[in-house]
Every structure is written in C-alpha cells, then in structure tokens.
Tab-separated table of C-alpha atoms in Angstrom:
chain	number	residue	atom	x	y	z
A	29	MET	CA	109.053	98.256	123.432
A	30	ASP	CA	111.429	97.039	120.661
A	31	TRP	CA	111.250	94.721	117.674
A	32	SER	CA	112.263	91.797	119.842
A	33	ASP	CA	110.004	92.229	122.561
A	34	LEU	CA	107.135	92.425	119.940
A	35	ILE	CA	108.161	89.276	118.157
A	36	ASP	CA	108.617	87.358	121.662
A	37	THR	CA	105.252	88.625	122.703
A	38	ALA	CA	103.436	87.294	119.675
A	39	PHE	CA	105.421	84.010	119.462
A	40	ASP	CA	104.502	83.345	123.302
A	41	VAL	CA	101.080	84.133	122.135
A	42	ALA	CA	100.884	81.886	119.397
A	43	GLY	CA	102.455	78.747	121.607
A	44	ASN	CA	105.582	78.545	119.215
A	45	SER	CA	108.491	78.455	121.207
A	46	SER	CA	111.130	77.977	118.253
A	47	SER	CA	113.841	80.166	118.562
A	48	ASP	CA	114.550	79.757	114.894
A	49	HIS	CA	111.196	80.949	113.757
A	50	ARG	CA	111.457	83.983	116.306
A	51	ALA	CA	114.880	84.733	114.900
A	52	ALA	CA	113.537	84.508	111.458
A	53	ALA	CA	110.679	86.888	112.108
A	54	LEU	CA	112.716	89.319	113.612
A	55	ARG	CA	115.099	89.416	110.831
A	56	THR	CA	112.240	89.750	108.364
A	57	VAL	CA	110.871	92.524	110.078
A	58	GLU	CA	114.137	94.459	110.856
A	59	ALA	CA	114.537	93.967	107.122
A	60	ASN	CA	111.527	95.284	106.127
A	61	VAL	CA	110.990	98.239	108.537
A	62	THR	CA	111.636	101.776	107.357
A	63	PRO	CA	114.131	103.844	109.985
A	64	ASP	CA	110.998	105.826	111.376
A	65	GLU	CA	108.693	102.959	111.820
A	66	LYS	CA	108.080	102.032	115.318
A	67	PRO	CA	106.546	98.862	116.676
A	68	ILE	CA	102.511	99.470	118.232
A	69	ALA	CA	101.358	95.826	118.879
A	70	SER	CA	101.446	92.101	117.924
A	71	THR	CA	99.351	89.226	118.391
A	72	ALA	CA	98.994	85.692	117.133
A	73	GLY	CA	96.803	84.635	113.998
A	74	ARG	CA	96.373	82.327	111.266
A	75	HIS	CA	95.970	83.078	107.821
A	76	PRO	CA	93.381	80.877	105.912
A	77	ASP	CA	96.097	79.657	103.860
A	78	HIS	CA	97.988	78.293	106.565
A	79	PHE	CA	97.630	75.565	109.204
A	80	ARG	CA	99.917	76.953	111.702
A	81	LYS	CA	99.576	80.384	113.505
A	82	GLY	CA	101.770	83.326	112.502
A	83	VAL	CA	102.373	86.766	113.948
A	84	LEU	CA	100.243	89.793	113.238
A	85	VAL	CA	102.804	92.877	113.795
A	86	LEU	CA	100.956	96.329	113.841
A	87	THR	CA	103.825	99.179	113.437
A	88	THR	CA	103.174	102.753	112.902
A	89	HIS	CA	103.381	102.403	109.082
A	90	ARG	CA	101.696	98.963	108.306
A	91	LEU	CA	100.269	95.465	109.588
A	92	LEU	CA	102.707	92.445	108.921
A	93	PHE	CA	101.677	88.807	108.850
A	94	LEU	CA	104.781	86.908	109.434
A	95	LYS	CA	104.930	83.031	109.239
A	96	ASP	CA	107.821	80.519	109.000
A	97	GLY	CA	110.456	83.311	107.670
A	98	LYS	CA	108.180	83.668	104.641
A	99	PRO	CA	108.134	87.220	103.276
A	100	PRO	CA	105.485	89.257	105.019
A	101	VAL	CA	102.065	90.141	103.820
A	102	PRO	CA	102.169	93.959	104.293
A	103	VAL	CA	98.830	96.101	104.652
A	104	PRO	CA	99.898	99.745	104.664
A	105	LEU	CA	98.037	101.692	107.485
A	106	PRO	CA	96.551	104.725	105.478
A	107	ALA	CA	94.734	102.106	103.055
A	108	VAL	CA	93.010	100.527	105.910
A	109	THR	CA	89.274	101.519	105.881
A	110	ASP	CA	87.859	98.954	108.308
A	111	ALA	CA	88.922	96.230	110.867
A	112	THR	CA	85.921	94.137	112.224
A	113	VAL	CA	86.069	90.766	114.284
A	114	THR	CA	83.437	88.182	114.083
A	115	ARG	CA	83.244	84.753	115.993
A	116	THR	CA	82.811	81.295	114.447
A	117	ARG	CA	83.023	77.863	115.994
A	118	ILE	CA	85.471	76.560	113.689
A	119	ASN	CA	87.860	79.426	113.328
A	120	GLY	CA	87.580	81.294	116.573
A	121	GLU	CA	88.024	84.986	116.419
A	122	VAL	CA	88.098	86.222	112.865
A	123	LEU	CA	89.816	89.465	111.914
A	124	LEU	CA	88.889	91.005	108.923
A	125	VAL	CA	90.867	93.845	107.387
A	126	VAL	CA	89.532	96.062	104.511
A	127	ALA	CA	92.066	98.064	102.722
A	128	LEU	CA	92.030	100.160	99.376
A	129	THR	CA	94.842	97.455	98.485
A	130	GLY	CA	92.391	94.271	99.250
A	131	SER	CA	90.618	92.434	101.994
A	132	HIS	CA	92.753	90.344	104.542
A	133	ARG	CA	91.153	87.657	106.715
A	134	PHE	CA	92.810	86.232	109.837
A	135	GLU	CA	91.612	83.495	111.810
A	136	ASP	CA	91.894	82.467	115.366
A	137	VAL	CA	93.232	85.721	116.285
A	138	VAL	CA	94.453	85.902	120.036
A	139	LYS	CA	92.586	89.185	121.669
A	140	ALA	CA	91.314	90.127	118.283
A	141	GLU	CA	88.644	92.796	119.718
A	142	VAL	CA	91.634	94.653	121.440
A	143	PHE	CA	94.294	94.036	118.192
A	144	ALA	CA	91.354	95.440	115.977
A	145	GLU	CA	90.811	98.615	118.162
A	146	GLN	CA	94.865	99.173	118.147
A	147	LEU	CA	94.577	98.619	114.232
A	148	ARG	CA	91.667	101.032	113.747
A	149	ALA	CA	93.424	103.727	115.830
A	150	ALA	CA	96.691	103.364	114.052
A	151	ALA	CA	95.097	103.429	110.622
A	152	ARG	CA	93.224	106.718	111.516
A	153	LEU	CA	96.544	108.240	112.622
A	154	ALA	CA	98.456	106.934	109.670
A	155	ARG	CA	95.482	108.835	107.499
A	156	GLU	CA	95.787	111.872	109.346
A	157	ASP	CA	99.536	111.944	109.036
A	158	SER	CA	99.348	111.373	104.972
A	159	ARG	CA	97.022	114.269	104.885
A	160	LYS	CA	99.280	116.583	106.846
A	161	GLU	CA	102.411	115.705	104.723
A	162	ALA	CA	100.160	116.214	101.453
A	163	ILE	CA	99.318	119.641	103.089
A	164	THR	CA	103.017	120.460	104.123
A	165	ALA	CA	104.466	119.300	101.042
A	166	ASP	CA	101.949	121.980	98.910
A	167	PRO	CA	99.882	124.056	101.107
A	168	ALA	CA	97.660	125.078	98.517
A	169	ALA	CA	96.669	121.432	97.418
A	170	PRO	CA	93.774	120.097	99.038
A	171	ALA	CA	94.066	117.195	101.465
A	172	SER	CA	92.566	114.764	99.137
A	173	THR	CA	91.642	115.592	95.420
A	174	GLY	CA	88.610	114.529	93.912
A	175	ALA	CA	90.481	112.107	91.399
A	176	ASP	CA	92.117	110.361	94.696
A	177	LEU	CA	88.556	109.923	96.319
A	178	LEU	CA	87.207	108.675	93.074
A	179	ASP	CA	89.996	105.987	92.842
A	180	GLN	CA	89.488	104.937	96.197
A	181	LEU	CA	86.004	104.705	95.902
A	182	GLU	CA	85.990	102.732	92.817
A	183	ARG	CA	88.458	100.184	94.488
A	184	LEU	CA	85.982	99.760	97.138
A	185	ALA	CA	83.301	99.004	94.736
A	186	ALA	CA	85.359	96.633	92.993
A	187	LEU	CA	86.372	94.774	96.173
A	188	HIS	CA	82.466	94.885	96.750
A	189	THR	CA	81.519	93.497	93.329
A	190	ALA	CA	84.342	90.592	93.820
A	191	GLY	CA	82.690	89.549	97.009
A	192	ALA	CA	85.464	90.548	99.284
A	193	LEU	CA	83.395	92.911	101.002
A	194	THR	CA	79.537	92.600	102.027
A	195	ALA	CA	77.081	95.468	101.610
A	196	GLU	CA	77.626	96.543	105.008
A	197	GLU	CA	81.350	96.576	104.843
A	198	PHE	CA	81.433	98.534	101.887
A	199	THR	CA	79.136	100.986	103.335
A	200	ARG	CA	80.979	101.538	106.659
A	201	ALA	CA	84.194	101.581	104.480
A	202	LYS	CA	82.794	104.353	101.958
A	203	GLN	CA	81.229	106.182	105.010
A	204	ARG	CA	84.919	106.202	106.448
A	205	LEU	CA	86.548	107.241	103.196
A	206	ILE	CA	84.014	110.084	102.666
A	207	GLY	CA	84.409	111.388	106.206
C-alpha cells in the first residue's frame, strides 16, 4: 500500500469523490512524512470542530487528521497512551485518542474499533522502537529515566485535572505508561 492508495481508500469511505481534495490530502501527507515513514491504515471521521468528514491516516510514526487541504493535526505514536471507542446516537462511533501531547476526539469514525486496534498496536510498536533506539544510542542508559516517567505522569495528571480524561481513562493510561 502506498500513500495514494491510503488516501483514496479513506476518501472513498468518507464518501468524498472530490479529486481536488484527494490531491490536496496526498500533497499534504507527502510534504509532512519522513523518508522512513510508511502508511499503515486510514479511515474517515469528523473532528468535533468540523462539519464534514476528513481522513484519519495512521503511519508508522503518527496519526494524522487531514481535512480540506488544511495542515494536518499530528499525534506522535510514541505519545499515544490509549485509544477507545464509544457509540452515541448523534455522533456515531467516537474515537478518543489519549496522548501525552493531549486528548483528541474524532466523531462518526468509520470502522472505529478496527482502526483503534490498529492504532493501539502501532503505538505499542512505536514505543518499543523508541526504547530500543534509546538503548542503542547509550547502552548504559535505562530505557526510561525516572524524570521522563515523572514528566509523562504529570502531563497525564494535568489532562485528568483539566477534564480531558475521565478517571478510568487516566488510570488506564497511567497503567500503560508504567508498564
């Protein structure tokens, strides 16, 4: 699968046949990916701030939300601590992505459960790769220093205090972070 296949698939799912929007999304992705970044999956969904659906693109490095040629909303995979799906009458399947960089909500996501599982697996691999790179860079250094872990826990606590995470989401994210 290449980038154009991924974008085409997501736009087909979104019901958007605009070749201009597809081309703009492809240009945006190609301009923002790193040489070693590979596509994994895509689906359609809506950001709460937008009326029409956009494209959620999962890569080996991050999750991107693309909408009408606007700059992507990136979520780095090593920072993702949880991805959950809920269903509502008004917003359909809602994907909540909790990351150390913040909480992201996407509504009316097509095949959200499948995409969330792919996202969790990719995030797990990205964290493992980050740890391996840290060990390779300095074999004597621990995979995660106490200060790093404390900073990450403080960010999670701040998200919980701000109301971006429920108590249950905070507990799950904390447990995943600690190991």
